[in-house]
Coordinates of C-alpha atoms and ligand atoms in Angstrom, one line a residue:
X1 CA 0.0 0.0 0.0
X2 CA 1.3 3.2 -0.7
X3 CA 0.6 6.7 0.0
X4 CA 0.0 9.9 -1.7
X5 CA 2.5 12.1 0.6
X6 CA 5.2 9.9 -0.4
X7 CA 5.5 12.1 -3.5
X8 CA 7.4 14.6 -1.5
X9 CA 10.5 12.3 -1.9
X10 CA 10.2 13.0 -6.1
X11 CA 11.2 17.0 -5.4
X12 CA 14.0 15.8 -2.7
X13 CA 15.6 13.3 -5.2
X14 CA 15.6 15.7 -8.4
X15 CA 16.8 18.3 -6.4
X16 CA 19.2 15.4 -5.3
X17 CA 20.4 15.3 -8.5
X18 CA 21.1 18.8 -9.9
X19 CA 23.1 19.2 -6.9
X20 CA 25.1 15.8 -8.2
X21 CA 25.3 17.3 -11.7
X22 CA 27.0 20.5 -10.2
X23 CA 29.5 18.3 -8.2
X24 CA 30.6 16.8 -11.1
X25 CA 31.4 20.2 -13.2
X26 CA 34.0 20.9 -10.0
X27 CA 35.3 17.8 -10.4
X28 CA 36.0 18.1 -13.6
X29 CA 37.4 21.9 -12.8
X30 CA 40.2 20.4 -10.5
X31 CA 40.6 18.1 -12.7
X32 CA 41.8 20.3 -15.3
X33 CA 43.8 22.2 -12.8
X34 CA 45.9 19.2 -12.0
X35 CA 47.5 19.1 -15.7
X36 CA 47.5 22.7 -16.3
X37 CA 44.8 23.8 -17.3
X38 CA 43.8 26.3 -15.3
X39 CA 41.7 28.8 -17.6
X40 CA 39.1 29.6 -14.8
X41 CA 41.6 29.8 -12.1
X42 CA 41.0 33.2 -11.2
X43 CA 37.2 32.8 -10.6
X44 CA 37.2 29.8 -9.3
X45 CA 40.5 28.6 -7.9
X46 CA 41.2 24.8 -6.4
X47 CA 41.2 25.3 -3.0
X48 CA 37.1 26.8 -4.0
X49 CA 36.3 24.4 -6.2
X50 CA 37.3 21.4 -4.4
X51 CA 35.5 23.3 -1.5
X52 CA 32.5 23.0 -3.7
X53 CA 33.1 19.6 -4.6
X54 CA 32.8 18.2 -1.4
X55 CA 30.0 20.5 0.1
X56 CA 27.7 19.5 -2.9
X57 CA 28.5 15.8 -2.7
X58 CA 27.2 15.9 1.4
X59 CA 24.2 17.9 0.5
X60 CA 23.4 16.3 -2.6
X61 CA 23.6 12.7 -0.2
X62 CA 21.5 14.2 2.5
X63 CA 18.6 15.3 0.7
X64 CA 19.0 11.8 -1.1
X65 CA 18.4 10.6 2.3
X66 CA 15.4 12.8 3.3
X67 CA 13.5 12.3 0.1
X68 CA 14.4 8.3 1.3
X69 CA 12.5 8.7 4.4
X70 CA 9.8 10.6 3.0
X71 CA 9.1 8.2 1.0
X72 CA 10.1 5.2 3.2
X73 CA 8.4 6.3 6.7
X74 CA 5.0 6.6 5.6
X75 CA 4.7 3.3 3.8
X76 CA 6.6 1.5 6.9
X77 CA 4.4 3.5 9.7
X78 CA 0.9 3.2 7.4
X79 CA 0.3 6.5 8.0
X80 CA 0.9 9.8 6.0
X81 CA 3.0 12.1 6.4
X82 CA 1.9 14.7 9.1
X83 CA 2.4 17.8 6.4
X84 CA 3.0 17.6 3.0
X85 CA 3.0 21.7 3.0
X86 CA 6.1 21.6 5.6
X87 CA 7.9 19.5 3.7
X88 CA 8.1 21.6 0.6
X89 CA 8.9 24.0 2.9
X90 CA 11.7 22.2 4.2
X91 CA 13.1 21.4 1.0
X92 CA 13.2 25.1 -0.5
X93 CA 14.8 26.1 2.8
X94 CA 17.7 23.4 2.3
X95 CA 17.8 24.8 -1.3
X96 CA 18.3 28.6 0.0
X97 CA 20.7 27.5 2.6
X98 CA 22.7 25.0 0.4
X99 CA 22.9 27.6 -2.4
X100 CA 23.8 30.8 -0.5
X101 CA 26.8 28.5 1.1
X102 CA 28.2 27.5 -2.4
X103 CA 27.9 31.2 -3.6
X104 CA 29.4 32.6 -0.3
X105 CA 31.9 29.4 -1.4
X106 CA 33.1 32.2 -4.7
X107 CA 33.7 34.6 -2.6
X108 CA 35.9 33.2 -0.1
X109 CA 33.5 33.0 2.6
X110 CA 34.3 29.9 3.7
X111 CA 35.7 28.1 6.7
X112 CA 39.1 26.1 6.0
X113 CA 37.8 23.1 8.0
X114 CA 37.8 20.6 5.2
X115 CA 34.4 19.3 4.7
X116 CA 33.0 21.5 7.3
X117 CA 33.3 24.7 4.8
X118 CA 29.9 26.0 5.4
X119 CA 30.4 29.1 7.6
X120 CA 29.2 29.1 11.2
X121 CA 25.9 31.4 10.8
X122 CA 25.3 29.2 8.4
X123 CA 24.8 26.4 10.2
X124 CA 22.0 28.1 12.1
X125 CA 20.3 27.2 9.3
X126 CA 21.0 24.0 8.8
X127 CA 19.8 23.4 12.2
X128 CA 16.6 24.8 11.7
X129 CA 16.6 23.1 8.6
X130 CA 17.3 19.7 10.1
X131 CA 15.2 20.0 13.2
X132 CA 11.9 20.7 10.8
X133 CA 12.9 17.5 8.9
X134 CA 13.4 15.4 11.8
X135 CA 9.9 16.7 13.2
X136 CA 8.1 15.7 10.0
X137 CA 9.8 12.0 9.9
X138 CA 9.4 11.5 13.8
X139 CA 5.8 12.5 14.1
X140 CA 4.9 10.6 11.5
X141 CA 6.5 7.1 12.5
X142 CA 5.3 8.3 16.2
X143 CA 1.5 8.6 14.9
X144 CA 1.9 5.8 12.7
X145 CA 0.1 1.8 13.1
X146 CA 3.6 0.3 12.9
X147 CA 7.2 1.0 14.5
X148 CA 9.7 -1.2 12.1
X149 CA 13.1 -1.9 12.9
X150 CA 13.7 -0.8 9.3
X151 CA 11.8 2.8 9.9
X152 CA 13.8 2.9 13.5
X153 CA 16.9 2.1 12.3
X154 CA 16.4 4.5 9.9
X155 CA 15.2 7.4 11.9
X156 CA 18.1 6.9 14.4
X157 CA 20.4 7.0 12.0
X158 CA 18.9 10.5 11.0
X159 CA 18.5 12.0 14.1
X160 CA 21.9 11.3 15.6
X161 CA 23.9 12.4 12.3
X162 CA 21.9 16.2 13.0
X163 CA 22.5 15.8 16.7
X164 CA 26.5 14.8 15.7
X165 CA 26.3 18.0 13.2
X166 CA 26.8 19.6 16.5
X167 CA 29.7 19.3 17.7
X168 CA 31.5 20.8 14.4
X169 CA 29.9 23.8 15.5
X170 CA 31.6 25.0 18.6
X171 CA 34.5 27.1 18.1
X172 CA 38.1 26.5 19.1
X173 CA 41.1 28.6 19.6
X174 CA 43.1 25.3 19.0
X175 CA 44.0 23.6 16.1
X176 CA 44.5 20.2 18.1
X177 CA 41.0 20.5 19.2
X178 CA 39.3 22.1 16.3
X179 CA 40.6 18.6 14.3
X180 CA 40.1 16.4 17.2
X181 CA 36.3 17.3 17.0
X182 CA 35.6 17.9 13.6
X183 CA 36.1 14.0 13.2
X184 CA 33.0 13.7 15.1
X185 CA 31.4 15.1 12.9
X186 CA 33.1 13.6 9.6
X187 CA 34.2 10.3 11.0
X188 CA 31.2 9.7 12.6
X189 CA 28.8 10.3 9.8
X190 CA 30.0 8.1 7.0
X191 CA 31.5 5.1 9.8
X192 CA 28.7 5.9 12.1
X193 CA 25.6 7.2 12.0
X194 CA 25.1 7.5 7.9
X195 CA 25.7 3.3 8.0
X196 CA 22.4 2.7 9.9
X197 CA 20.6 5.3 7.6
X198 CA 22.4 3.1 4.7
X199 CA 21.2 -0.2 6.6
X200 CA 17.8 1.4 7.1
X201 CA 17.5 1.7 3.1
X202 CA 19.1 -1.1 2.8
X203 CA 16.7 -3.2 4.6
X204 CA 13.7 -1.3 3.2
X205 CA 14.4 -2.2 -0.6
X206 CA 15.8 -5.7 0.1
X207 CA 11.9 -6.5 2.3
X208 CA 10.2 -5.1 -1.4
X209 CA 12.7 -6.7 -3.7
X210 CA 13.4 -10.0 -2.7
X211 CA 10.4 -10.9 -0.9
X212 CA 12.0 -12.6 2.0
X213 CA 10.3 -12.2 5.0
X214 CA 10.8 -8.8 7.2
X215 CA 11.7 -11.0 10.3
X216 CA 14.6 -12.7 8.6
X217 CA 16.2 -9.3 7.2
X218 CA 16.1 -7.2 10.3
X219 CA 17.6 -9.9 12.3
X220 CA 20.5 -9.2 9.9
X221 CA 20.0 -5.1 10.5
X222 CA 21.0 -5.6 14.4
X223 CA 23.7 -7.2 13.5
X224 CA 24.8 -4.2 11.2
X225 CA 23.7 -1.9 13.8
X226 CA 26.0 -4.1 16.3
X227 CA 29.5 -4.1 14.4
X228 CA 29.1 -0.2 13.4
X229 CA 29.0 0.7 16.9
X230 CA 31.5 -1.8 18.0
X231 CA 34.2 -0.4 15.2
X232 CA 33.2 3.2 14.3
X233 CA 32.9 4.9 17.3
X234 CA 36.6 4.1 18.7
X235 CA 37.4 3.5 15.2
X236 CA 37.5 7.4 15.3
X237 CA 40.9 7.1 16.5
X238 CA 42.5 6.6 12.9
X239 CA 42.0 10.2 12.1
X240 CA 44.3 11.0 15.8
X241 CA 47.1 9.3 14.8
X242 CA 49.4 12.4 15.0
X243 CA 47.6 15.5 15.4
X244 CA 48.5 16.1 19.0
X245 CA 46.3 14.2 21.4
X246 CA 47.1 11.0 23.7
X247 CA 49.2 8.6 22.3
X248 CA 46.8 6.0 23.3
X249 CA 44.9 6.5 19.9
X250 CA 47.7 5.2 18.1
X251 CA 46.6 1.7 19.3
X252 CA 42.9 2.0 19.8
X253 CA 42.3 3.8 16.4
X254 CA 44.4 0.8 15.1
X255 CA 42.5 -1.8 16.0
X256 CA 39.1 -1.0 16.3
X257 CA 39.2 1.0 12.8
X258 CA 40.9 -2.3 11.4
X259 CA 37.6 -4.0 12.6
X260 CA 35.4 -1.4 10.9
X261 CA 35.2 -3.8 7.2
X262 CA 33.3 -6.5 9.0
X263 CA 30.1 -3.6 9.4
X264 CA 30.4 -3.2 5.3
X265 CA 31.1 -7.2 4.9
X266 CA 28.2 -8.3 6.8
X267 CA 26.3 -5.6 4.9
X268 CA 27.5 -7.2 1.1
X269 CA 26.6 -10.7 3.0
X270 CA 23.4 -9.6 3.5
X271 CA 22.3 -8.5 0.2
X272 CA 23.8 -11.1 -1.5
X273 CA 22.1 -13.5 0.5
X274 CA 18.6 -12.2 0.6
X275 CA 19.0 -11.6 -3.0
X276 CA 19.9 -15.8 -3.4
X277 CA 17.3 -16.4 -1.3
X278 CA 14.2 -14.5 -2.4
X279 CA 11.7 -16.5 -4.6
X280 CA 9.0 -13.9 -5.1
X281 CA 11.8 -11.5 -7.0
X282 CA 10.5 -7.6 -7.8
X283 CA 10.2 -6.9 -11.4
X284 CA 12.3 -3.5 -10.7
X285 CA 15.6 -5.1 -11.9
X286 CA 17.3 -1.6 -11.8
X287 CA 16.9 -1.3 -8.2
X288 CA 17.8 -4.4 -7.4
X289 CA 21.0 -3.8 -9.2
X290 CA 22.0 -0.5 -7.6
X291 CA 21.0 -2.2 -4.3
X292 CA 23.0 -5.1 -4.7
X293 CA 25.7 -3.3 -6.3
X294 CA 25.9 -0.3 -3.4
X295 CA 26.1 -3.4 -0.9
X296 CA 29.5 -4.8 -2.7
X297 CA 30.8 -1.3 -4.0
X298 CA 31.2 -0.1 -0.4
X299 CA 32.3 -3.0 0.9
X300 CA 35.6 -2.5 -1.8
X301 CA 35.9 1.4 -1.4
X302 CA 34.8 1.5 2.5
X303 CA 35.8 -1.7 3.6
X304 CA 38.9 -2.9 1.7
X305 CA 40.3 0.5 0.7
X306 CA 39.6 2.2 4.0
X307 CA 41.5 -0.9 5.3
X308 CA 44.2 -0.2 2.9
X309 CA 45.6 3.0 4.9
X310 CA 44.2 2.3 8.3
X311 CA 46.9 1.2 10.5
X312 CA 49.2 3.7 11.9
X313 CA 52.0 2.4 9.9
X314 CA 50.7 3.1 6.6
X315 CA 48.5 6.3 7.4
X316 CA 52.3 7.6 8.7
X317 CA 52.8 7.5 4.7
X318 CA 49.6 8.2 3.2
X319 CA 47.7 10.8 5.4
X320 CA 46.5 13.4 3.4
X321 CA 47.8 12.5 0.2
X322 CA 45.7 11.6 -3.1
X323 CA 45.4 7.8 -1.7
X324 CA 43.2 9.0 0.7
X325 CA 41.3 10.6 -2.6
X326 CA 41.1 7.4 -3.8
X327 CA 39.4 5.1 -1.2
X328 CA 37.4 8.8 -0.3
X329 CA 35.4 8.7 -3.7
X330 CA 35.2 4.8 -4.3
X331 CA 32.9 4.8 -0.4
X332 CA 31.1 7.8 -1.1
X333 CA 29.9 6.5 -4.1
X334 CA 29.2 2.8 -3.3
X335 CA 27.9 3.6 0.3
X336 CA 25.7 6.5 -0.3
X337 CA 25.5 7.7 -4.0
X338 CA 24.4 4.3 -5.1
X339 CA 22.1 3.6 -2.4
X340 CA 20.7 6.9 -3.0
X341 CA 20.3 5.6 -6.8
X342 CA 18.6 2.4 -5.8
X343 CA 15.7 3.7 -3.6
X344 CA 15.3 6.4 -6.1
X345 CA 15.5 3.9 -9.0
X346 CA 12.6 2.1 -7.2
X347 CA 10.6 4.8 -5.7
X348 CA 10.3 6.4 -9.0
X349 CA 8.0 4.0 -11.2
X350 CA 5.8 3.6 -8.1
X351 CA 5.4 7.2 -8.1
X352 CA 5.0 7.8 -11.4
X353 CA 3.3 5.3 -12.8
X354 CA 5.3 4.8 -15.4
X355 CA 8.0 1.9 -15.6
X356 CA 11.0 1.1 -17.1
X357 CA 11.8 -1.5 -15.2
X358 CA 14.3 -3.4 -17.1
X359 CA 15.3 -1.4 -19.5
X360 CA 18.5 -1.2 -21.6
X361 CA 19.0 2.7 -20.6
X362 CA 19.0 1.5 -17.1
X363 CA 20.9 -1.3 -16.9
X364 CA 24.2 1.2 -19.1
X365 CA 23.6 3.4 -16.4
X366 CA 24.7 1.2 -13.6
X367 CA 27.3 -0.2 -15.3
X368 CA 29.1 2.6 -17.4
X369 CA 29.3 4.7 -14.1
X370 CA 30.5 2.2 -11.9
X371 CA 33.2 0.8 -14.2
X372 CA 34.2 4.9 -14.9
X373 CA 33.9 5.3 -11.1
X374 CA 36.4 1.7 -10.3
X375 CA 38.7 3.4 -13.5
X376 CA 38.6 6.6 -11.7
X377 CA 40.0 5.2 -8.2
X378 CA 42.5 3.2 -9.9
X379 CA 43.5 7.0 -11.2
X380 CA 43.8 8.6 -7.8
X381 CA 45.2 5.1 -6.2
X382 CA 48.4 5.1 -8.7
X383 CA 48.9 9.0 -8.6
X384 CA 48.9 8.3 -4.3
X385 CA 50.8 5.7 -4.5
X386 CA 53.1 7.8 -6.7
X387 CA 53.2 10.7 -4.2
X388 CA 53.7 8.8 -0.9
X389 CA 56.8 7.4 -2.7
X390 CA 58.4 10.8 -4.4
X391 CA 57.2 12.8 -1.5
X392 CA 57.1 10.8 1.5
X393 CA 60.3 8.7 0.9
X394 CA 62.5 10.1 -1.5
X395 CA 61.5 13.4 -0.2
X396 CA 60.9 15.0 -3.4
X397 CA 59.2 18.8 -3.2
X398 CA 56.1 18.6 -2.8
X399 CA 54.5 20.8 -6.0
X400 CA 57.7 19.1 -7.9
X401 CA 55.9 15.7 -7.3
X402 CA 52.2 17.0 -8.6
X403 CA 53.8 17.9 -11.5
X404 CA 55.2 14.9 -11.9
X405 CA 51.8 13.3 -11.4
X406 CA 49.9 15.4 -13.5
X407 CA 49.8 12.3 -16.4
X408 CA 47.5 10.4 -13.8
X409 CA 45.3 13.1 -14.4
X410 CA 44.8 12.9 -18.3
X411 CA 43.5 9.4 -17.1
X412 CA 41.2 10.2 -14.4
X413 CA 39.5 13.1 -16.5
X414 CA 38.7 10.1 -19.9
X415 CA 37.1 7.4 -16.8
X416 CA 35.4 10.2 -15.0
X417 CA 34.1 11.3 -18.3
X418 CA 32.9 7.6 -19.0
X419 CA 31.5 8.2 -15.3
X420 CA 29.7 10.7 -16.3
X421 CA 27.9 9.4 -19.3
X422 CA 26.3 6.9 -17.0
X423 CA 25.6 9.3 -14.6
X424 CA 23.7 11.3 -17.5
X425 CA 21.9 8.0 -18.4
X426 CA 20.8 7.8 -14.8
X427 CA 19.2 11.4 -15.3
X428 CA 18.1 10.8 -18.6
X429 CA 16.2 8.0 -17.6
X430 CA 14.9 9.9 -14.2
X431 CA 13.5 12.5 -16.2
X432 CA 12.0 10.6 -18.9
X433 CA 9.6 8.7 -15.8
X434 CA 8.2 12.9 -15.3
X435 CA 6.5 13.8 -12.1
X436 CA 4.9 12.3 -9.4
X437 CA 0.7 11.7 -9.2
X438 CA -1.8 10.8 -6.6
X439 CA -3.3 8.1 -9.1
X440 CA 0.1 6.3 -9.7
X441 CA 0.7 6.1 -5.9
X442 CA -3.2 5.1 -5.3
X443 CA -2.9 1.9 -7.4
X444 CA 0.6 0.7 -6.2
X445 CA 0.4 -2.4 -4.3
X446 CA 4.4 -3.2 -3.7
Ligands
HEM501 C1 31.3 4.6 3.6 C2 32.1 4.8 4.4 C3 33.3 5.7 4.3 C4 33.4 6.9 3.6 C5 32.4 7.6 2.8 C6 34.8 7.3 3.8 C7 35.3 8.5 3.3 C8 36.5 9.1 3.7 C9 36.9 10.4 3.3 C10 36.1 11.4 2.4 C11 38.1 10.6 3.9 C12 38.9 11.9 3.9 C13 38.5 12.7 5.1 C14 39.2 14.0 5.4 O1 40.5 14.0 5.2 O2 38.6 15.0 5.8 C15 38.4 9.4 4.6 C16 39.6 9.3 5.4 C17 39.9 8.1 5.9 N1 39.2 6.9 5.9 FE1 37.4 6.6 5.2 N2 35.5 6.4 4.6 C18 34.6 5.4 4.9 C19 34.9 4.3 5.6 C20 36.2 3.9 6.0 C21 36.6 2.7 6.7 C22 35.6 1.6 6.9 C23 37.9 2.8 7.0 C24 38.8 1.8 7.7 C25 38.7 0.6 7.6 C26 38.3 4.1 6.6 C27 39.6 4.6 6.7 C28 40.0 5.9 6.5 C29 41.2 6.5 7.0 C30 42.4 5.8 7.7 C31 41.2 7.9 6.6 C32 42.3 8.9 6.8 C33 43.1 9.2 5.7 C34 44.2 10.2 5.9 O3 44.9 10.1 6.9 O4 44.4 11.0 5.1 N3 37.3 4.8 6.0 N4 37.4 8.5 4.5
HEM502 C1 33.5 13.4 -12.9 C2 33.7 13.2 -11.7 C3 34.7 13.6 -10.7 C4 35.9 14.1 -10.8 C5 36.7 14.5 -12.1 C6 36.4 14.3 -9.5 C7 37.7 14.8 -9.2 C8 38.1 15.1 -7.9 C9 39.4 15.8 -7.6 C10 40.4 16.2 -8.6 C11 39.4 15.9 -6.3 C12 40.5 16.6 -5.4 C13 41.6 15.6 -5.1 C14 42.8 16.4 -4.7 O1 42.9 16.8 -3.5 O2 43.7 16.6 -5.5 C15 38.2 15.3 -5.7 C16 37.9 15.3 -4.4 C17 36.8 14.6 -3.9 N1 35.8 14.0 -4.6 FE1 35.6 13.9 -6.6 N2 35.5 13.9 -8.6 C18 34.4 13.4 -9.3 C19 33.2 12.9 -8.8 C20 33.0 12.6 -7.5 C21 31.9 11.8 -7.0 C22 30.8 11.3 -7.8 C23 32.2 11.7 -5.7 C24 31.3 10.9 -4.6 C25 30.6 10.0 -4.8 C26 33.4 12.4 -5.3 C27 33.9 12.5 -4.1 C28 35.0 13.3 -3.7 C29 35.5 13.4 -2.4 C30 35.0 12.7 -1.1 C31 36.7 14.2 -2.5 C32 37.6 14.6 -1.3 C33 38.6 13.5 -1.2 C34 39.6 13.7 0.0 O3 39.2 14.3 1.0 O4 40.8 13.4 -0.2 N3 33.9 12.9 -6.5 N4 37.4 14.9 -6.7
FE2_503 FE1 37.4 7.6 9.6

């Protein structure tokens, strides 16, 4: 059964993806930079555009998110959402705050906190912002007939990634303790909180899409929620390595961030399993393919190549340098973006009404991007591994060595451009479904 305020999620998800669509044009800006070509380097300068880069990738995953739970929490509570009207609201209000940061961003009103640009005012905002959200989502699951572990999961997941947005807020005279709590914020997002709102989704389209039993995949969800917690809150430690603090996070960071892959592992098992399982299968074959896929994707960019630089050992070499560039865009994308594209590639013909899907346009989609996406951390992995060496070891200059690494570049720019055509397949195929109606939602039965 669905229901007709769970159209609210169409507005969040296209917004969703002009926001991705701008995020790539700065990648493709630094990009260009690193091989010379640096024709807009007055206007918009690296250190902005990466800036803008990153700020547009966290927004464009958060209201990826929120247009998930609109559309998720009333179906799992059976109940509408309390107000459609504040919801729009909502959304334009994250528009006006998300575009006044990235054009403040041009002007060099900007905080150097990497990540953390937007500046503090700001973030008034985004509280506001976030708080109204949460209200809407919370209410609704509170009034609802059922409380899901999905829809809790979930929730959680949301509300303690805004209540962890705190912390980045308070200002420090210290750099020690301006870095030491900033992680709090970025750590614990993509190895904390944002892996239950992943699970959440996770568990949501693997219930519709496989048809095994609710019981049997939200035993599996504790034990996500169990090994995040276990590894990503002490797991934090990686990041204090050597920035000043107690040496005693040389060895805890070590270890429990080390144990970190077995959350993204048991999350591949899962899907995979459920998928193997399942008898009644969905006829939404794109979804199930960007859910499957986001499952083993993260496991290889989070998991594997997280593990890859974890220990204090290697980070000693590696902190900061373009390997960190590489495992950084091969999670974002598995974990988030693609999860993101699986609950909007099965949201949208149940929305619409109208369905492609299994459709050659789709099925390109997923696979040009991804293989542009693997080609594109192969780039950044061999340029970092490059660096570390010339810089690190042979203690080469540093701008010496990005010259010499410049040809990595020429690489990265022909896979992200093969990246990008099945990103634009994804869009072309979003906007060929057109908007949202009551009627399409009315007659939807899975
Ligand atoms: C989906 C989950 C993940 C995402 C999206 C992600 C993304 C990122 C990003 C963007 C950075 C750069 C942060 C910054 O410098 O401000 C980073 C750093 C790092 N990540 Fe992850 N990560 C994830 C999971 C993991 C896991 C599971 C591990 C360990 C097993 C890991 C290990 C590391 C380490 C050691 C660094 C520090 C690199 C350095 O010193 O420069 N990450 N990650
Ligand atoms: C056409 C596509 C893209 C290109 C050409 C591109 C290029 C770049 C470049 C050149 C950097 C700066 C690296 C440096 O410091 O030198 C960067 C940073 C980053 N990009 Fe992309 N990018 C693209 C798409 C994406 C996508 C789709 C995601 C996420 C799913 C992403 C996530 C990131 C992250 C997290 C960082 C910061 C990494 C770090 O902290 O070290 N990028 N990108
Ligand atoms: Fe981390």
């Amino acid at each position: 059964m669905k229901y007709k305020s769970q159209k609210v999620a169409y507005w969040f998800f296209a917004f969703s993806l002009l926001l991705l669509f701008l995020q790539i044009i700065y990648g493709f800006i630094m990009g260009f930079d690193r091989i010379g070509l640096q024709g807009l380097h007055e206007i918009i300068p690296f250190n902005t555009a990466r800036a803008v880069h990153t700020n547009l990738l966290v927004v464009w995953l958060l209201s990826g998110f929120m247009g998930a739970a609109y559309y998720i929490i009333p179906e799992e509570a059976q109940h509408e959402l309390v107000s459609v009207k504040l919801a729009y609201v909502q959304l334009i209000s994250l528009a006006v705050v998300a575009v006044t940061a990235i054009i403040g961003f041009h002007f060099n009103i900007w905080e150097g906190r990497k990540f953390l640009e937007i500046p503090r005012p700001l973030d008034y905002l985004v509280v506001v912002n976030v708080l109204l959200f949460l209200g809407l989502i919370l209410l609704t699951l509170f009034k609802g007939k059922r409380k899901t572990t999905t829809a809790l999961v979930l929730s959680m997941g949301l509300l303690f990634a805004a209540l962890l947005y705190l912390p980045g807020m308070i200002p420090f005279d210290s750099q020690v303790l301006d870095s030491f709590f900033r992680w709090w914020v970025v750590h614990l997002w993509v190895e904390g909180v944002w892996e239950l709102i992943m699970g959440g989704i996770l568990s949501f389209l693997l219930i519709k899409l496989t048809g095994v039993d609710r019981e049997v995949i939200e035993k599996w969800l504790y034990v996500i929620v169990g090994l995040t917690f276990l590894s990503g809150i002490l797991g934090t430690g990686h990041h204090y390595y050597y920035i000043g603090v107690n040496k005693i996070w040389i060895i805890v960071g070590g270890i429990f961030s080390a144990l970190e892959p077995l959350a993204f592992l048991a999350m591949a098992l899962f899907a995979v399993n459920m998928y193997r399982k399942g008898e009644k299968k969905h006829p939404n074959k794109t979804a199930l393919l960007w859910t499957i896929g986001s499952a083993i994707v993260s496991f290889i960019g989070a998991g594997l190549l997280g593990f890859a630089h974890t220990l204090p050992q290697t980070n000693i070499y590696t902190h900061g340098t373009l390997v960190t560039a590489m495992h950084g865009h091969l999670a974002f994308w598995g974990a988030y973006a693609m999860i993101v594209f699986a609950i909007i590639s099965y949201a949208l013909p149940n929305m619409t009404g109208r369905k492609f899907l299994d459709s050659n346009v789709g099925r390109m989609a997923f696979w040009i991007s991804n293989i542009g996406m693997i080609g594109m951390t192969i780039s950044f992995g061999v340029a970092g591994v490059a660096q570390v060496y010339m810089e690190r070891i042979m203690k080469m200059e540093f701008m010496a060595v990005q010259k010499l690494i410049s040809i990595h570049f020429v690489v990265l720019i022909i896979l992200a451009s093969l990246f990008t055509i099945g990103i634009l397949l994804y869009m072309y195929e979003f906007i060929k479904h057109g908007t949202p109606t009551d009627e399409a939602l009315e007659t939807q039965e899975n």
